[in-house]
Amino acid sequence: MGKQKKARKFAVMKRMISLRDERLKEKDRAKAPVKKKEDPSAIKEREVPQHPSCLFFQYNTQLGPPYHILVDTNFINFSIKAKLDLVQSMMDCLYAKCIPCITDCVMGEIEKLGQKYRVALRIAKDPRFERLPCMHKGTYADDCLVQRVTQHKCYIVATVDKELKRRIRKIPGVPIMYISRHSAGCSKELGVYTEVEVRLLLGRDWS
């Protein structure tokens, strides 16, 4: 009895279609462009952001009374917990007139929190607050505040959020206001001293 012929497997019989085949479309006939290898010794071009003219090293010349302060959601909530008058505590911290500013994103974030934060919403709708319209898409407040202080260096950011404070510290010339020990404080970029430091300076003998 002779040997039975075995059928060849499909994988062995598979063949590539020629580029000249009529079944191929024009876009499929074109060969893929070969990527050129990057030369490691070549100088790479990159765009460096222009240094803002309002900064003298780390000192921001655009900051001055009346101070415009961008308020975050958690700053309002912490001021309620600490039983602080928001505007008065800002003025006590900076010893000057302060204009709290609230963006549409922050207002939308407070409205989404519901009835539990109705006191914060009432404070945010205070006529002393300046409302800033947002032209971008989405309602993520942190990105909104970072984008605004990057474009305009005339604001102080009032927040207690650690992640937002970390992002703002990377932007030169933007002070951060926070709440600590039932009072408002400000970072040293603005040259603001606490009440204890002022008393020590005033009581010091300068002669």
Tab-separated table of C-alpha atoms in Angstrom:
chain	number	residue	atom	x	y	z
A	1	MET	CA	0.000	0.000	0.000
A	2	GLY	CA	1.427	3.353	-1.030
A	3	LYS	CA	1.930	6.342	1.252
A	4	GLN	CA	-1.021	8.664	1.648
A	5	LYS	CA	-0.344	12.239	0.539
A	6	LYS	CA	-0.850	14.771	3.313
A	7	ALA	CA	-2.393	18.156	2.483
A	8	ARG	CA	-0.034	21.062	3.108
A	9	LYS	CA	-0.973	23.371	5.921
A	10	PHE	CA	-2.459	26.789	5.111
A	11	ALA	CA	0.313	28.659	6.933
A	12	VAL	CA	2.898	27.054	4.671
A	13	MET	CA	0.937	27.850	1.505
A	14	LYS	CA	0.257	31.507	2.421
A	15	ARG	CA	1.808	33.973	-0.013
A	16	MET	CA	2.159	37.761	-0.081
A	17	ILE	CA	0.176	39.692	-2.697
A	18	SER	CA	2.317	41.593	-5.159
A	19	LEU	CA	2.195	45.396	-5.077
A	20	ARG	CA	1.227	45.322	-8.780
A	21	ASP	CA	-1.865	43.209	-8.079
A	22	GLU	CA	-5.100	44.771	-9.402
A	23	ARG	CA	-6.956	43.925	-6.195
A	24	LEU	CA	-4.935	46.468	-4.244
A	25	LYS	CA	-6.003	50.086	-3.967
A	26	GLU	CA	-3.754	53.004	-4.833
A	27	LYS	CA	-3.140	53.986	-1.193
A	28	ASP	CA	-2.192	50.378	-0.317
A	29	ARG	CA	0.336	50.165	-3.157
A	30	ALA	CA	2.375	53.019	-1.783
A	31	LYS	CA	5.138	51.745	0.456
A	32	ALA	CA	5.285	52.958	4.039
A	33	PRO	CA	7.839	55.759	4.497
A	34	VAL	CA	11.052	54.610	6.115
A	35	LYS	CA	11.745	56.401	9.399
A	36	LYS	CA	15.099	58.107	9.520
A	37	LYS	CA	17.279	57.385	12.493
A	38	GLU	CA	17.766	60.392	14.749
A	39	ASP	CA	21.295	61.645	15.046
A	40	PRO	CA	22.172	61.809	18.771
A	41	SER	CA	24.811	64.482	18.124
A	42	ALA	CA	22.340	66.810	16.342
A	43	ILE	CA	21.088	69.850	18.269
A	44	LYS	CA	17.377	69.541	19.033
A	45	GLU	CA	15.167	72.577	18.554
A	46	ARG	CA	12.734	73.373	21.345
A	47	GLU	CA	10.506	76.293	22.216
A	48	VAL	CA	11.347	78.050	25.467
A	49	PRO	CA	8.484	80.087	27.001
A	50	GLN	CA	9.171	83.803	27.077
A	51	HIS	CA	10.037	85.166	30.503
A	52	PRO	CA	7.274	87.551	31.657
A	53	SER	CA	8.344	91.199	31.714
A	54	CYS	CA	6.503	91.812	35.001
A	55	LEU	CA	9.036	89.709	36.948
A	56	PHE	CA	12.246	91.113	38.381
A	57	PHE	CA	13.929	87.775	39.171
A	58	GLN	CA	11.297	86.239	41.517
A	59	TYR	CA	9.680	89.572	42.438
A	60	ASN	CA	6.359	90.241	40.723
A	61	THR	CA	5.910	93.952	39.960
A	62	GLN	CA	2.224	93.521	38.995
A	63	LEU	CA	1.186	92.645	42.549
A	64	GLY	CA	-0.006	95.553	44.622
A	65	PRO	CA	-3.035	96.857	46.490
A	66	PRO	CA	-5.868	96.305	45.860
A	67	TYR	CA	-4.890	92.626	45.710
A	68	HIS	CA	-6.919	90.340	43.425
A	69	ILE	CA	-7.167	86.903	45.037
A	70	LEU	CA	-8.356	83.805	43.155
A	71	VAL	CA	-10.359	81.719	45.622
A	72	ASP	CA	-10.531	77.920	45.459
A	73	THR	CA	-13.439	75.769	46.697
A	74	ASN	CA	-11.596	74.253	49.651
A	75	PHE	CA	-10.386	77.696	50.806
A	76	ILE	CA	-14.024	78.768	51.277
A	77	ASN	CA	-14.834	75.498	53.084
A	78	PHE	CA	-11.833	75.832	55.421
A	79	SER	CA	-12.730	79.450	56.205
A	80	ILE	CA	-16.225	78.284	57.229
A	81	LYS	CA	-14.733	75.575	59.483
A	82	ALA	CA	-12.344	78.110	61.044
A	83	LYS	CA	-15.256	80.595	61.447
A	84	LEU	CA	-13.437	83.313	59.492
A	85	ASP	CA	-14.878	86.229	57.561
A	86	LEU	CA	-13.208	85.594	54.207
A	87	VAL	CA	-12.655	89.200	53.074
A	88	GLN	CA	-11.715	90.491	56.528
A	89	SER	CA	-9.185	87.689	57.104
A	90	MET	CA	-7.559	88.479	53.732
A	91	MET	CA	-7.271	92.166	54.655
A	92	ASP	CA	-5.851	91.261	58.082
A	93	CYS	CA	-3.226	89.127	56.349
A	94	LEU	CA	-2.144	91.594	53.653
A	95	TYR	CA	-2.881	94.911	55.470
A	96	ALA	CA	-4.510	96.269	52.291
A	97	LYS	CA	-7.737	96.163	50.309
A	98	CYS	CA	-8.445	92.710	48.845
A	99	ILE	CA	-10.816	91.758	46.027
A	100	PRO	CA	-11.701	88.038	46.117
A	101	CYS	CA	-12.203	86.653	42.603
A	102	ILE	CA	-14.105	83.486	41.765
A	103	THR	CA	-14.142	81.792	38.360
A	104	ASP	CA	-17.075	80.057	36.677
A	105	CYS	CA	-15.312	76.695	37.181
A	106	VAL	CA	-15.042	77.155	40.960
A	107	MET	CA	-18.660	78.327	41.140
A	108	GLY	CA	-19.774	75.284	39.139
A	109	GLU	CA	-17.740	73.007	41.415
A	110	ILE	CA	-19.452	74.428	44.531
A	111	GLU	CA	-22.899	74.077	42.916
A	112	LYS	CA	-22.200	70.400	42.150
A	113	LEU	CA	-21.425	69.687	45.826
A	114	GLY	CA	-25.118	70.026	46.693
A	115	GLN	CA	-27.029	71.145	49.773
A	116	LYS	CA	-24.236	70.188	52.173
A	117	TYR	CA	-22.178	73.145	50.938
A	118	ARG	CA	-24.980	75.697	50.576
A	119	VAL	CA	-23.196	78.073	53.003
A	120	ALA	CA	-20.106	78.029	50.761
A	121	LEU	CA	-22.325	78.790	47.753
A	122	ARG	CA	-23.905	81.731	49.589
A	123	ILE	CA	-20.432	83.117	50.404
A	124	ALA	CA	-19.313	82.654	46.781
A	125	LYS	CA	-22.309	84.720	45.610
A	126	ASP	CA	-21.336	87.614	47.905
A	127	PRO	CA	-21.431	90.960	45.990
A	128	ARG	CA	-17.900	91.705	47.231
A	129	PHE	CA	-16.635	88.784	45.113
A	130	GLU	CA	-15.626	89.532	41.531
A	131	ARG	CA	-16.902	86.930	39.039
A	132	LEU	CA	-14.436	85.899	36.305
A	133	PRO	CA	-15.901	84.215	33.194
A	134	CYS	CA	-14.203	81.092	31.786
A	135	MET	CA	-13.873	80.644	28.019
A	136	HIS	CA	-12.351	77.132	28.031
A	137	LYS	CA	-14.111	73.752	27.909
A	138	GLY	CA	-14.724	71.683	31.048
A	139	THR	CA	-15.184	72.680	34.677
A	140	TYR	CA	-12.003	71.373	36.352
A	141	ALA	CA	-11.144	74.204	38.734
A	142	ASP	CA	-7.451	73.358	39.335
A	143	ASP	CA	-6.528	73.512	35.632
A	144	CYS	CA	-8.555	76.714	35.287
A	145	LEU	CA	-6.692	78.474	38.129
A	146	VAL	CA	-3.255	77.299	36.950
A	147	GLN	CA	-3.967	78.432	33.388
A	148	ARG	CA	-5.203	81.841	34.555
A	149	VAL	CA	-2.214	82.632	36.807
A	150	THR	CA	0.168	81.446	34.078
A	151	GLN	CA	-1.308	83.964	31.619
A	152	HIS	CA	-1.905	86.803	34.116
A	153	LYS	CA	0.561	87.315	36.961
A	154	CYS	CA	-1.627	89.846	38.817
A	155	TYR	CA	-3.372	87.270	41.058
A	156	ILE	CA	-2.767	85.614	44.413
A	157	VAL	CA	-4.143	82.060	44.660
A	158	ALA	CA	-6.049	81.207	47.862
A	159	THR	CA	-6.109	77.428	48.326
A	160	VAL	CA	-5.481	74.677	50.863
A	161	ASP	CA	-5.170	71.873	48.287
A	162	LYS	CA	-1.660	70.332	48.426
A	163	GLU	CA	-1.659	69.217	44.785
A	164	LEU	CA	-2.733	72.651	43.520
A	165	LYS	CA	-0.148	74.368	45.741
A	166	ARG	CA	2.556	72.085	44.320
A	167	ARG	CA	1.566	73.057	40.749
A	168	ILE	CA	1.423	76.788	41.510
A	169	ARG	CA	4.843	76.783	43.212
A	170	LYS	CA	6.342	75.867	39.832
A	171	ILE	CA	5.017	79.166	38.394
A	172	PRO	CA	7.386	81.991	39.406
A	173	GLY	CA	5.993	85.130	41.034
A	174	VAL	CA	2.590	83.743	42.102
A	175	PRO	CA	1.999	83.871	45.898
A	176	ILE	CA	-0.247	81.363	47.679
A	177	MET	CA	-2.685	82.258	50.445
A	178	TYR	CA	-3.658	79.537	52.913
A	179	ILE	CA	-5.501	79.042	56.212
A	180	SER	CA	-3.510	77.921	59.232
A	181	ARG	CA	-4.237	78.138	62.972
A	182	HIS	CA	-7.621	79.839	62.431
A	183	SER	CA	-6.093	82.692	60.404
A	184	ALA	CA	-5.117	83.411	56.804
A	185	GLY	CA	-1.458	83.407	55.818
A	186	CYS	CA	0.498	84.114	52.648
A	187	SER	CA	3.702	82.715	51.158
A	188	LYS	CA	6.871	84.810	51.269
A	189	GLU	CA	6.829	85.610	47.517
A	190	LEU	CA	4.687	88.625	48.388
A	191	GLY	CA	6.865	89.770	51.277
A	192	VAL	CA	3.966	89.513	53.752
A	193	TYR	CA	4.750	89.068	57.439
A	194	THR	CA	2.592	87.499	60.123
A	195	GLU	CA	1.207	89.505	63.038
A	196	VAL	CA	3.881	88.084	65.396
A	197	GLU	CA	6.687	89.004	62.955
A	198	VAL	CA	5.319	92.557	62.595
A	199	ARG	CA	5.244	92.984	66.375
A	200	LEU	CA	8.827	91.752	66.615
A	201	LEU	CA	9.944	94.148	63.864
A	202	LEU	CA	8.077	97.122	65.375
A	203	GLY	CA	9.387	96.381	68.854
A	204	ARG	CA	12.976	96.047	67.668
A	205	ASP	CA	15.460	98.824	68.429
A	206	TRP	CA	16.708	100.003	64.979
A	207	SER	CA	19.097	102.667	66.327
